[in-house]
DNA sequence: TTTCATACCTAGATACTCTAGGTATAGAGC
DNA sequence: GCTCTATACCTAGAGTATCTAGGTATGAAA
């Protein structure tokens, strides 16, 4: 795994507030993943511009599981600590699609207001 | 003043969290305005898709004034209640430009993560 | 055996927003 | 006069996502 840190500009996390759930759901929609992997993937995919805080991520995973958007199970492989995997539920997939739509709509409105 | 309420889709305010300051600064950058006027303008410009909560707006105005981004003065004209006008400061203008840049950057990152 | 990356977790603080109230004025209608 | 509505301001306290600042444990490398 290669992680490229370019980070021309660091993102203020206030601007991404509320999008954490959607980011996580998107990744899980592409396949089961464990927490640590999710945070690394987000750093990687944003090319280092955004690093998801661990506490924020675990808080997010707890919330999504409580709302039955994802389910968790313990994995066997260890590469250090034990891995807890998460898989998206049908409800989570629906939420992801809806969040994406809301985001597209929000972008349109914000272009008029900012 | 004509306000058109079309409101195809209502916006979840979570997605706009953190943008209130920038919206207000943008309007004040175009000229002094009073609070009630600001909230009506935002409803109008978003064609009814987003209505800025009054409490949120006053909280925002307090914050911006405390941070010396805007200044306030009482107006004479009354059309009901007394009007308290706000004007943007140099510091507020700088913040607006910076927030706009951050937003453009955030959009790019989010397109990779959502 | 020490260090580092992996991998998980939590309590409490912070900060923006919302709920749910409140006050006061001016004008229109009866 | 009286009521109703729109205008115009304000606040206390609750809610909630995020961050700070810790913590535990494993395995591999030095």
PDB file of C-alpha atoms (C1' of nucleotides) in Angstrom:
ATOM      1  CA  UNK A   1       0.000   0.000   0.000  1.00  0.00           C
ATOM      2  CA  UNK A   2       1.395   3.361  -1.043  1.00  0.00           C
ATOM      3  CA  UNK A   3       0.244   6.527   0.576  1.00  0.00           C
ATOM      4  CA  UNK A   4       1.091   9.791  -1.094  1.00  0.00           C
ATOM      5  CA  UNK A   5       1.150  12.855   1.129  1.00  0.00           C
ATOM      6  CA  UNK A   6       0.917  15.939  -1.023  1.00  0.00           C
ATOM      7  CA  UNK A   7      -1.419  18.081   1.035  1.00  0.00           C
ATOM      8  CA  UNK A   8      -1.235  21.385  -0.826  1.00  0.00           C
ATOM      9  CA  UNK A   9      -3.964  22.642   1.471  1.00  0.00           C
ATOM     10  CA  UNK A  10      -5.191  21.166   4.727  1.00  0.00           C
ATOM     11  CA  UNK A  11      -8.929  21.028   5.099  1.00  0.00           C
ATOM     12  CA  UNK A  12     -10.650  22.598   8.055  1.00  0.00           C
ATOM     13  CA  UNK A  13     -12.744  19.777   9.436  1.00  0.00           C
ATOM     14  CA  UNK A  14     -15.647  22.159  10.037  1.00  0.00           C
ATOM     15  CA  UNK A  15     -16.316  22.134   6.309  1.00  0.00           C
ATOM     16  CA  UNK A  16     -16.568  18.355   6.263  1.00  0.00           C
ATOM     17  CA  UNK A  17     -18.696  18.108   9.364  1.00  0.00           C
ATOM     18  CA  UNK A  18     -21.688  15.961   8.627  1.00  0.00           C
ATOM     19  CA  UNK A  19     -19.992  14.184   5.737  1.00  0.00           C
ATOM     20  CA  UNK A  20     -18.124  11.591   7.783  1.00  0.00           C
ATOM     21  CA  UNK A  21     -21.002   9.113   7.713  1.00  0.00           C
ATOM     22  CA  UNK A  22     -21.271   9.381   3.957  1.00  0.00           C
ATOM     23  CA  UNK A  23     -17.521   8.913   3.440  1.00  0.00           C
ATOM     24  CA  UNK A  24     -17.540   5.771   5.573  1.00  0.00           C
ATOM     25  CA  UNK A  25     -20.671   4.387   3.902  1.00  0.00           C
ATOM     26  CA  UNK A  26     -19.132   4.921   0.483  1.00  0.00           C
ATOM     27  CA  UNK A  27     -16.058   2.892   1.380  1.00  0.00           C
ATOM     28  CA  UNK A  28     -18.094   0.100   2.955  1.00  0.00           C
ATOM     29  CA  UNK A  29     -20.369   0.057  -0.080  1.00  0.00           C
ATOM     30  CA  UNK A  30     -17.320  -1.076  -2.045  1.00  0.00           C
ATOM     31  CA  UNK A  31     -16.582  -3.905   0.390  1.00  0.00           C
ATOM     32  CA  UNK A  32     -16.123  -4.798   4.063  1.00  0.00           C
ATOM     33  CA  UNK A  33     -13.361  -2.939   5.855  1.00  0.00           C
ATOM     34  CA  UNK A  34     -11.958  -2.483   9.351  1.00  0.00           C
ATOM     35  CA  UNK A  35     -11.745   0.840  11.146  1.00  0.00           C
ATOM     36  CA  UNK A  36      -8.062   1.530  10.894  1.00  0.00           C
ATOM     37  CA  UNK A  37      -8.209   0.666   7.183  1.00  0.00           C
ATOM     38  CA  UNK A  38     -10.998   3.186   6.632  1.00  0.00           C
ATOM     39  CA  UNK A  39      -9.037   6.055   8.122  1.00  0.00           C
ATOM     40  CA  UNK A  40      -5.958   5.156   6.077  1.00  0.00           C
ATOM     41  CA  UNK A  41      -8.030   4.935   2.901  1.00  0.00           C
ATOM     42  CA  UNK A  42      -9.491   8.373   3.452  1.00  0.00           C
ATOM     43  CA  UNK A  43      -6.045   9.873   3.913  1.00  0.00           C
ATOM     44  CA  UNK A  44      -4.910   8.060   0.778  1.00  0.00           C
ATOM     45  CA  UNK A  45      -7.875   8.947  -1.424  1.00  0.00           C
ATOM     46  CA  UNK A  46      -7.704  12.615  -0.463  1.00  0.00           C
ATOM     47  CA  UNK A  47      -3.947  12.518  -1.154  1.00  0.00           C
ATOM     48  CA  UNK A  48      -3.238  13.566   2.416  1.00  0.00           C
ATOM     49  CA  UNK A  49      -5.487  16.624   2.279  1.00  0.00           C
ATOM     50  CA  UNK A  50      -7.861  15.205   4.851  1.00  0.00           C
ATOM     51  CA  UNK A  51      -7.124  12.944   7.768  1.00  0.00           C
ATOM     52  CA  UNK A  52     -10.117  11.534   9.569  1.00  0.00           C
ATOM     53  CA  UNK A  53      -9.579  11.788  13.298  1.00  0.00           C
ATOM     54  CA  UNK A  54      -9.666   8.346  14.915  1.00  0.00           C
ATOM     55  CA  UNK A  55     -12.053   9.347  17.680  1.00  0.00           C
ATOM     56  CA  UNK A  56     -14.366  10.902  15.109  1.00  0.00           C
ATOM     57  CA  UNK A  57     -14.293   7.736  13.063  1.00  0.00           C
ATOM     58  CA  UNK A  58     -15.035   5.357  15.937  1.00  0.00           C
ATOM     59  CA  UNK A  59     -17.803   7.670  17.076  1.00  0.00           C
ATOM     60  CA  UNK A  60     -19.172   7.551  13.539  1.00  0.00           C
ATOM     61  CA  UNK A  61     -18.949   3.744  13.335  1.00  0.00           C
ATOM     62  CA  UNK A  62     -20.770   3.438  16.670  1.00  0.00           C
ATOM     63  CA  UNK A  63     -23.507   5.740  15.440  1.00  0.00           C
ATOM     64  CA  UNK A  64     -23.935   3.939  12.115  1.00  0.00           C
ATOM     65  CA  UNK A  65     -24.090   0.553  13.808  1.00  0.00           C
ATOM     66  CA  UNK A  66     -26.602   1.821  16.378  1.00  0.00           C
ATOM     67  CA  UNK A  67     -28.760   3.010  13.492  1.00  0.00           C
ATOM     68  CA  UNK A  68     -28.424  -0.354  11.746  1.00  0.00           C
ATOM     69  CA  UNK A  69     -26.614   1.124   8.744  1.00  0.00           C
ATOM     70  CA  UNK A  70     -23.617  -1.167   9.248  1.00  0.00           C
ATOM     71  CA  UNK A  71     -22.813  -4.421  11.071  1.00  0.00           C
ATOM     72  CA  UNK A  72     -19.546  -5.545  12.633  1.00  0.00           C
ATOM     73  CA  UNK A  73     -17.665  -8.802  13.132  1.00  0.00           C
ATOM     74  CA  UNK A  74     -14.198  -9.721  14.368  1.00  0.00           C
ATOM     75  CA  UNK A  75     -11.632 -10.879  11.823  1.00  0.00           C
ATOM     76  CA  UNK A  76      -9.032 -13.618  12.258  1.00  0.00           C
ATOM     77  CA  UNK A  77      -5.994 -12.111  10.625  1.00  0.00           C
ATOM     78  CA  UNK A  78      -3.822 -10.051  12.890  1.00  0.00           C
ATOM     79  CA  UNK A  79      -1.185  -7.670  11.749  1.00  0.00           C
ATOM     80  CA  UNK A  80      -0.676  -6.126  15.116  1.00  0.00           C
ATOM     81  CA  UNK A  81      -4.002  -5.642  16.871  1.00  0.00           C
ATOM     82  CA  UNK A  82      -7.198  -7.585  16.161  1.00  0.00           C
ATOM     83  CA  UNK A  83      -9.345  -6.293  13.334  1.00  0.00           C
ATOM     84  CA  UNK A  84     -13.004  -5.449  13.645  1.00  0.00           C
ATOM     85  CA  UNK A  85     -14.684  -5.470  10.267  1.00  0.00           C
ATOM     86  CA  UNK A  86     -17.744  -3.556   9.215  1.00  0.00           C
ATOM     87  CA  UNK A  87     -20.213  -4.352   6.435  1.00  0.00           C
ATOM     88  CA  UNK A  88     -22.906  -2.104   5.069  1.00  0.00           C
ATOM     89  CA  UNK A  89     -26.576  -3.080   5.398  1.00  0.00           C
ATOM     90  CA  UNK A  90     -29.357  -2.503   2.934  1.00  0.00           C
ATOM     91  CA  UNK A  91     -30.490   0.392   5.103  1.00  0.00           C
ATOM     92  CA  UNK A  92     -26.980   1.820   4.981  1.00  0.00           C
ATOM     93  CA  UNK A  93     -26.928   1.585   1.205  1.00  0.00           C
ATOM     94  CA  UNK A  94     -30.188   3.474   1.013  1.00  0.00           C
ATOM     95  CA  UNK A  95     -28.833   6.124   3.330  1.00  0.00           C
ATOM     96  CA  UNK A  96     -25.709   6.479   1.226  1.00  0.00           C
ATOM     97  CA  UNK A  97     -27.705   7.094  -1.938  1.00  0.00           C
ATOM     98  CA  UNK A  98     -29.878   9.608  -0.139  1.00  0.00           C
ATOM     99  CA  UNK A  99     -26.894  11.422   1.376  1.00  0.00           C
ATOM    100  CA  UNK A 100     -25.290  11.672  -2.043  1.00  0.00           C
ATOM    101  CA  UNK A 101     -28.428  13.234  -3.465  1.00  0.00           C
ATOM    102  CA  UNK A 102     -28.671  15.677  -0.568  1.00  0.00           C
ATOM    103  CA  UNK A 103     -25.073  16.631  -1.117  1.00  0.00           C
ATOM    104  CA  UNK A 104     -25.575  17.346  -4.803  1.00  0.00           C
ATOM    105  CA  UNK A 105     -28.548  19.476  -3.884  1.00  0.00           C
ATOM    106  CA  UNK A 106     -26.623  21.283  -1.137  1.00  0.00           C
ATOM    107  CA  UNK A 107     -23.833  22.110  -3.573  1.00  0.00           C
ATOM    108  CA  UNK A 108     -26.310  23.791  -5.903  1.00  0.00           C
ATOM    109  CA  UNK A 109     -27.818  25.858  -3.110  1.00  0.00           C
ATOM    110  CA  UNK A 110     -24.442  26.780  -1.665  1.00  0.00           C
ATOM    111  CA  UNK A 111     -23.256  28.024  -5.036  1.00  0.00           C
ATOM    112  CA  UNK A 112     -26.010  30.631  -4.769  1.00  0.00           C
ATOM    113  CA  UNK A 113     -25.313  31.570  -1.179  1.00  0.00           C
ATOM    114  CA  UNK A 114     -21.514  31.647  -0.801  1.00  0.00           C
TER     115      UNK A 114
ATOM    116  CA  UNK B   1     -40.051  42.575  -2.203  1.00  0.00           C
ATOM    117  CA  UNK B   2     -41.176  39.321  -3.774  1.00  0.00           C
ATOM    118  CA  UNK B   3     -40.225  36.005  -2.304  1.00  0.00           C
ATOM    119  CA  UNK B   4     -40.663  32.912  -4.416  1.00  0.00           C
ATOM    120  CA  UNK B   5     -41.072  29.670  -2.518  1.00  0.00           C
ATOM    121  CA  UNK B   6     -40.385  26.781  -4.842  1.00  0.00           C
ATOM    122  CA  UNK B   7     -38.514  24.463  -2.507  1.00  0.00           C
ATOM    123  CA  UNK B   8     -38.176  21.327  -4.647  1.00  0.00           C
ATOM    124  CA  UNK B   9     -36.010  19.849  -1.899  1.00  0.00           C
ATOM    125  CA  UNK B  10     -35.483  21.012   1.649  1.00  0.00           C
ATOM    126  CA  UNK B  11     -31.895  21.084   2.774  1.00  0.00           C
ATOM    127  CA  UNK B  12     -30.758  19.247   5.866  1.00  0.00           C
ATOM    128  CA  UNK B  13     -29.031  21.936   7.860  1.00  0.00           C
ATOM    129  CA  UNK B  14     -26.269  19.516   8.863  1.00  0.00           C
ATOM    130  CA  UNK B  15     -24.830  19.845   5.388  1.00  0.00           C
ATOM    131  CA  UNK B  16     -24.666  23.620   5.715  1.00  0.00           C
ATOM    132  CA  UNK B  17     -23.206  23.621   9.193  1.00  0.00           C
ATOM    133  CA  UNK B  18     -20.148  25.809   9.240  1.00  0.00           C
ATOM    134  CA  UNK B  19     -21.251  27.806   6.200  1.00  0.00           C
ATOM    135  CA  UNK B  20     -23.502  30.253   7.998  1.00  0.00           C
ATOM    136  CA  UNK B  21     -20.684  32.705   8.693  1.00  0.00           C
ATOM    137  CA  UNK B  22     -19.671  32.719   5.049  1.00  0.00           C
ATOM    138  CA  UNK B  23     -23.240  33.237   3.827  1.00  0.00           C
ATOM    139  CA  UNK B  24     -23.683  36.209   6.152  1.00  0.00           C
ATOM    140  CA  UNK B  25     -20.301  37.694   5.268  1.00  0.00           C
ATOM    141  CA  UNK B  26     -21.119  37.416   1.576  1.00  0.00           C
ATOM    142  CA  UNK B  27     -24.331  39.402   1.979  1.00  0.00           C
ATOM    143  CA  UNK B  28     -22.679  42.060   4.133  1.00  0.00           C
ATOM    144  CA  UNK B  29     -19.848  42.306   1.642  1.00  0.00           C
ATOM    145  CA  UNK B  30     -22.457  43.609  -0.821  1.00  0.00           C
ATOM    146  CA  UNK B  31     -23.697  46.263   1.617  1.00  0.00           C
ATOM    147  CA  UNK B  32     -24.899  46.872   5.167  1.00  0.00           C
ATOM    148  CA  UNK B  33     -27.945  44.897   6.218  1.00  0.00           C
ATOM    149  CA  UNK B  34     -30.031  44.201   9.308  1.00  0.00           C
ATOM    150  CA  UNK B  35     -30.559  40.763  10.774  1.00  0.00           C
ATOM    151  CA  UNK B  36     -34.116  40.101   9.738  1.00  0.00           C
ATOM    152  CA  UNK B  37     -33.234  41.241   6.222  1.00  0.00           C
ATOM    153  CA  UNK B  38     -30.364  38.745   6.069  1.00  0.00           C
ATOM    154  CA  UNK B  39     -32.549  35.788   6.902  1.00  0.00           C
ATOM    155  CA  UNK B  40     -35.161  36.849   4.346  1.00  0.00           C
ATOM    156  CA  UNK B  41     -32.481  37.300   1.673  1.00  0.00           C
ATOM    157  CA  UNK B  42     -31.120  33.826   2.258  1.00  0.00           C
ATOM    158  CA  UNK B  43     -34.581  32.315   1.891  1.00  0.00           C
ATOM    159  CA  UNK B  44     -35.094  34.368  -1.251  1.00  0.00           C
ATOM    160  CA  UNK B  45     -31.722  33.618  -2.879  1.00  0.00           C
ATOM    161  CA  UNK B  46     -32.055  29.885  -2.256  1.00  0.00           C
ATOM    162  CA  UNK B  47     -35.599  30.063  -3.672  1.00  0.00           C
ATOM    163  CA  UNK B  48     -36.991  28.766  -0.403  1.00  0.00           C
ATOM    164  CA  UNK B  49     -34.744  25.702  -0.294  1.00  0.00           C
ATOM    165  CA  UNK B  50     -32.930  26.934   2.792  1.00  0.00           C
ATOM    166  CA  UNK B  51     -34.274  28.985   5.648  1.00  0.00           C
ATOM    167  CA  UNK B  52     -31.709  30.249   8.121  1.00  0.00           C
ATOM    168  CA  UNK B  53     -33.009  29.704  11.634  1.00  0.00           C
ATOM    169  CA  UNK B  54     -33.268  33.015  13.483  1.00  0.00           C
ATOM    170  CA  UNK B  55     -31.492  31.796  16.586  1.00  0.00           C
ATOM    171  CA  UNK B  56     -28.690  30.422  14.427  1.00  0.00           C
ATOM    172  CA  UNK B  57     -28.382  33.744  12.649  1.00  0.00           C
ATOM    173  CA  UNK B  58     -28.262  35.873  15.780  1.00  0.00           C
ATOM    174  CA  UNK B  59     -25.750  33.481  17.285  1.00  0.00           C
ATOM    175  CA  UNK B  60     -23.692  33.844  14.121  1.00  0.00           C
ATOM    176  CA  UNK B  61     -23.913  37.660  14.163  1.00  0.00           C
ATOM    177  CA  UNK B  62     -22.809  37.720  17.809  1.00  0.00           C
ATOM    178  CA  UNK B  63     -19.850  35.497  16.994  1.00  0.00           C
ATOM    179  CA  UNK B  64     -18.790  37.528  13.964  1.00  0.00           C
ATOM    180  CA  UNK B  65     -19.021  40.785  15.900  1.00  0.00           C
ATOM    181  CA  UNK B  66     -17.053  39.341  18.832  1.00  0.00           C
ATOM    182  CA  UNK B  67     -14.345  38.337  16.350  1.00  0.00           C
ATOM    183  CA  UNK B  68     -14.348  41.826  14.814  1.00  0.00           C
ATOM    184  CA  UNK B  69     -15.504  40.583  11.423  1.00  0.00           C
ATOM    185  CA  UNK B  70     -18.567  42.836  11.473  1.00  0.00           C
ATOM    186  CA  UNK B  71     -19.768  45.952  13.320  1.00  0.00           C
ATOM    187  CA  UNK B  72     -23.285  46.977  14.283  1.00  0.00           C
ATOM    188  CA  UNK B  73     -25.284  50.208  14.612  1.00  0.00           C
ATOM    189  CA  UNK B  74     -28.942  51.023  15.196  1.00  0.00           C
ATOM    190  CA  UNK B  75     -30.947  52.390  12.282  1.00  0.00           C
ATOM    191  CA  UNK B  76     -33.644  55.098  12.382  1.00  0.00           C
ATOM    192  CA  UNK B  77     -36.286  53.698  10.043  1.00  0.00           C
ATOM    193  CA  UNK B  78     -38.856  51.495  11.677  1.00  0.00           C
ATOM    194  CA  UNK B  79     -41.204  49.194   9.867  1.00  0.00           C
ATOM    195  CA  UNK B  80     -42.328  47.405  12.953  1.00  0.00           C
ATOM    196  CA  UNK B  81     -39.398  46.780  15.262  1.00  0.00           C
ATOM    197  CA  UNK B  82     -36.144  48.785  15.370  1.00  0.00           C
ATOM    198  CA  UNK B  83     -33.457  47.684  12.943  1.00  0.00           C
ATOM    199  CA  UNK B  84     -29.916  46.831  13.941  1.00  0.00           C
ATOM    200  CA  UNK B  85     -27.590  47.089  10.969  1.00  0.00           C
ATOM    201  CA  UNK B  86     -24.339  45.253  10.428  1.00  0.00           C
ATOM    202  CA  UNK B  87     -21.372  46.240   8.283  1.00  0.00           C
ATOM    203  CA  UNK B  88     -18.413  44.088   7.319  1.00  0.00           C
ATOM    204  CA  UNK B  89     -14.897  45.013   8.459  1.00  0.00           C
ATOM    205  CA  UNK B  90     -11.645  44.598   6.562  1.00  0.00           C
ATOM    206  CA  UNK B  91     -10.963  41.568   8.709  1.00  0.00           C
ATOM    207  CA  UNK B  92     -14.361  40.151   7.777  1.00  0.00           C
ATOM    208  CA  UNK B  93     -13.653  40.663   4.087  1.00  0.00           C
ATOM    209  CA  UNK B  94     -10.390  38.775   4.415  1.00  0.00           C
ATOM    210  CA  UNK B  95     -12.166  35.963   6.224  1.00  0.00           C
ATOM    211  CA  UNK B  96     -14.795  35.784   3.500  1.00  0.00           C
ATOM    212  CA  UNK B  97     -12.212  35.411   0.757  1.00  0.00           C
ATOM    213  CA  UNK B  98     -10.405  32.763   2.771  1.00  0.00           C
ATOM    214  CA  UNK B  99     -13.610  30.830   3.506  1.00  0.00           C
ATOM    215  CA  UNK B 100     -14.509  30.863  -0.171  1.00  0.00           C
ATOM    216  CA  UNK B 101     -11.130  29.405  -1.070  1.00  0.00           C
ATOM    217  CA  UNK B 102     -11.448  26.737   1.604  1.00  0.00           C
ATOM    218  CA  UNK B 103     -14.855  25.855   0.290  1.00  0.00           C
ATOM    219  CA  UNK B 104     -13.613  25.418  -3.272  1.00  0.00           C
ATOM    220  CA  UNK B 105     -10.876  23.205  -1.945  1.00  0.00           C
ATOM    221  CA  UNK B 106     -13.290  21.198   0.193  1.00  0.00           C
ATOM    222  CA  UNK B 107     -15.520  20.584  -2.803  1.00  0.00           C
ATOM    223  CA  UNK B 108     -12.601  19.069  -4.713  1.00  0.00           C
ATOM    224  CA  UNK B 109     -11.685  16.766  -1.848  1.00  0.00           C
ATOM    225  CA  UNK B 110     -15.281  15.767  -1.208  1.00  0.00           C
ATOM    226  CA  UNK B 111     -15.731  14.795  -4.838  1.00  0.00           C
ATOM    227  CA  UNK B 112     -13.069  12.152  -4.205  1.00  0.00           C
ATOM    228  CA  UNK B 113     -14.497  10.935  -0.908  1.00  0.00           C
ATOM    229  CA  UNK B 114     -18.266  10.871  -1.329  1.00  0.00           C
TER     230      UNK B 114
ATOM    231  C1'  DT C   1      14.150  -5.700  24.861  1.00  0.00           C
ATOM    232  C1'  DT C   2      13.010  -1.563  23.174  1.00  0.00           C
ATOM    233  C1'  DT C   3      10.697   0.704  19.493  1.00  0.00           C
ATOM    234  C1'  DC C   4       7.287   1.293  16.034  1.00  0.00           C
ATOM    235  C1'  DA C   5       3.256   0.420  13.291  1.00  0.00           C
ATOM    236  C1'  DT C   6      -0.907  -1.761  13.686  1.00  0.00           C
ATOM    237  C1'  DA C   7      -5.491  -1.827  15.808  1.00  0.00           C
ATOM    238  C1'  DC C   8      -8.833  -1.001  19.018  1.00  0.00           C
ATOM    239  C1'  DC C   9     -11.299   2.150  22.601  1.00  0.00           C
ATOM    240  C1'  DT C  10     -13.265   6.113  25.836  1.00  0.00           C
ATOM    241  C1'  DA C  11     -14.385  10.356  28.832  1.00  0.00           C
ATOM    242  C1'  DG C  12     -14.948  14.926  28.673  1.00  0.00           C
ATOM    243  C1'  DA C  13     -14.491  19.473  26.314  1.00  0.00           C
ATOM    244  C1'  DT C  14     -15.770  22.342  22.439  1.00  0.00           C
ATOM    245  C1'  DA C  15     -18.676  24.698  19.318  1.00  0.00           C
ATOM    246  C1'  DC C  16     -22.427  25.352  15.953  1.00  0.00           C
ATOM    247  C1'  DT C  17     -27.261  24.739  15.596  1.00  0.00           C
ATOM    248  C1'  DC C  18     -32.013  24.130  17.120  1.00  0.00           C
ATOM    249  C1'  DT C  19     -36.117  24.272  20.275  1.00  0.00           C
ATOM    250  C1'  DA C  20     -38.968  27.057  22.429  1.00  0.00           C
ATOM    251  C1'  DG C  21     -39.779  30.469  24.301  1.00  0.00           C
ATOM    252  C1'  DG C  22     -39.724  35.979  25.088  1.00  0.00           C
ATOM    253  C1'  DT C  23     -40.430  41.556  24.068  1.00  0.00           C
ATOM    254  C1'  DA C  24     -41.944  45.549  21.307  1.00  0.00           C
ATOM    255  C1'  DT C  25     -43.705  48.323  17.243  1.00  0.00           C
ATOM    256  C1'  DA C  26     -46.703  49.584  13.198  1.00  0.00           C
ATOM    257  C1'  DG C  27     -50.435  48.901  10.224  1.00  0.00           C
ATOM    258  C1'  DA C  28     -54.767  46.753   8.648  1.00  0.00           C
ATOM    259  C1'  DG C  29     -59.469  45.369   9.576  1.00  0.00           C
ATOM    260  C1'  DC C  30     -63.598  45.304  12.351  1.00  0.00           C
TER     261       DC C  30
ATOM    262  C1'  DG D   1     -60.625  50.862  20.845  1.00  0.00           C
ATOM    263  C1'  DC D   2     -59.134  46.106  19.940  1.00  0.00           C
ATOM    264  C1'  DT D   3     -57.219  42.222  17.622  1.00  0.00           C
ATOM    265  C1'  DC D   4     -54.280  40.193  14.374  1.00  0.00           C
ATOM    266  C1'  DT D   5     -50.302  39.957  11.519  1.00  0.00           C
ATOM    267  C1'  DA D   6     -45.736  41.100   9.915  1.00  0.00           C
ATOM    268  C1'  DT D   7     -41.750  43.162  11.254  1.00  0.00           C
ATOM    269  C1'  DA D   8     -37.701  43.080  14.241  1.00  0.00           C
ATOM    270  C1'  DC D   9     -35.058  42.043  18.015  1.00  0.00           C
ATOM    271  C1'  DC D  10     -33.307  38.625  21.778  1.00  0.00           C
ATOM    272  C1'  DT D  11     -31.972  34.398  25.007  1.00  0.00           C
ATOM    273  C1'  DA D  12     -31.444  29.974  27.868  1.00  0.00           C
ATOM    274  C1'  DG D  13     -30.762  25.453  27.490  1.00  0.00           C
ATOM    275  C1'  DA D  14     -30.620  21.139  24.817  1.00  0.00           C
ATOM    276  C1'  DG D  15     -28.696  18.411  21.122  1.00  0.00           C
ATOM    277  C1'  DT D  16     -24.961  16.502  18.614  1.00  0.00           C
ATOM    278  C1'  DA D  17     -20.690  15.849  15.680  1.00  0.00           C
ATOM    279  C1'  DT D  18     -16.065  16.500  16.373  1.00  0.00           C
ATOM    280  C1'  DC D  19     -11.688  16.984  18.851  1.00  0.00           C
ATOM    281  C1'  DT D  20      -8.289  16.531  22.766  1.00  0.00           C
ATOM    282  C1'  DA D  21      -5.917  13.536  25.230  1.00  0.00           C
ATOM    283  C1'  DG D  22      -5.490  10.004  26.972  1.00  0.00           C
ATOM    284  C1'  DG D  23      -5.680   4.456  27.324  1.00  0.00           C
ATOM    285  C1'  DT D  24      -4.753  -1.048  26.041  1.00  0.00           C
ATOM    286  C1'  DA D  25      -2.694  -4.821  23.350  1.00  0.00           C
ATOM    287  C1'  DT D  26      -0.180  -7.350  19.482  1.00  0.00           C
ATOM    288  C1'  DG D  27       3.622  -8.449  16.260  1.00  0.00           C
ATOM    289  C1'  DA D  28       7.696  -7.492  13.807  1.00  0.00           C
ATOM    290  C1'  DA D  29      11.995  -5.306  13.372  1.00  0.00           C
ATOM    291  C1'  DA D  30      16.274  -3.440  15.281  1.00  0.00           C
TER     292       DA D  30
END
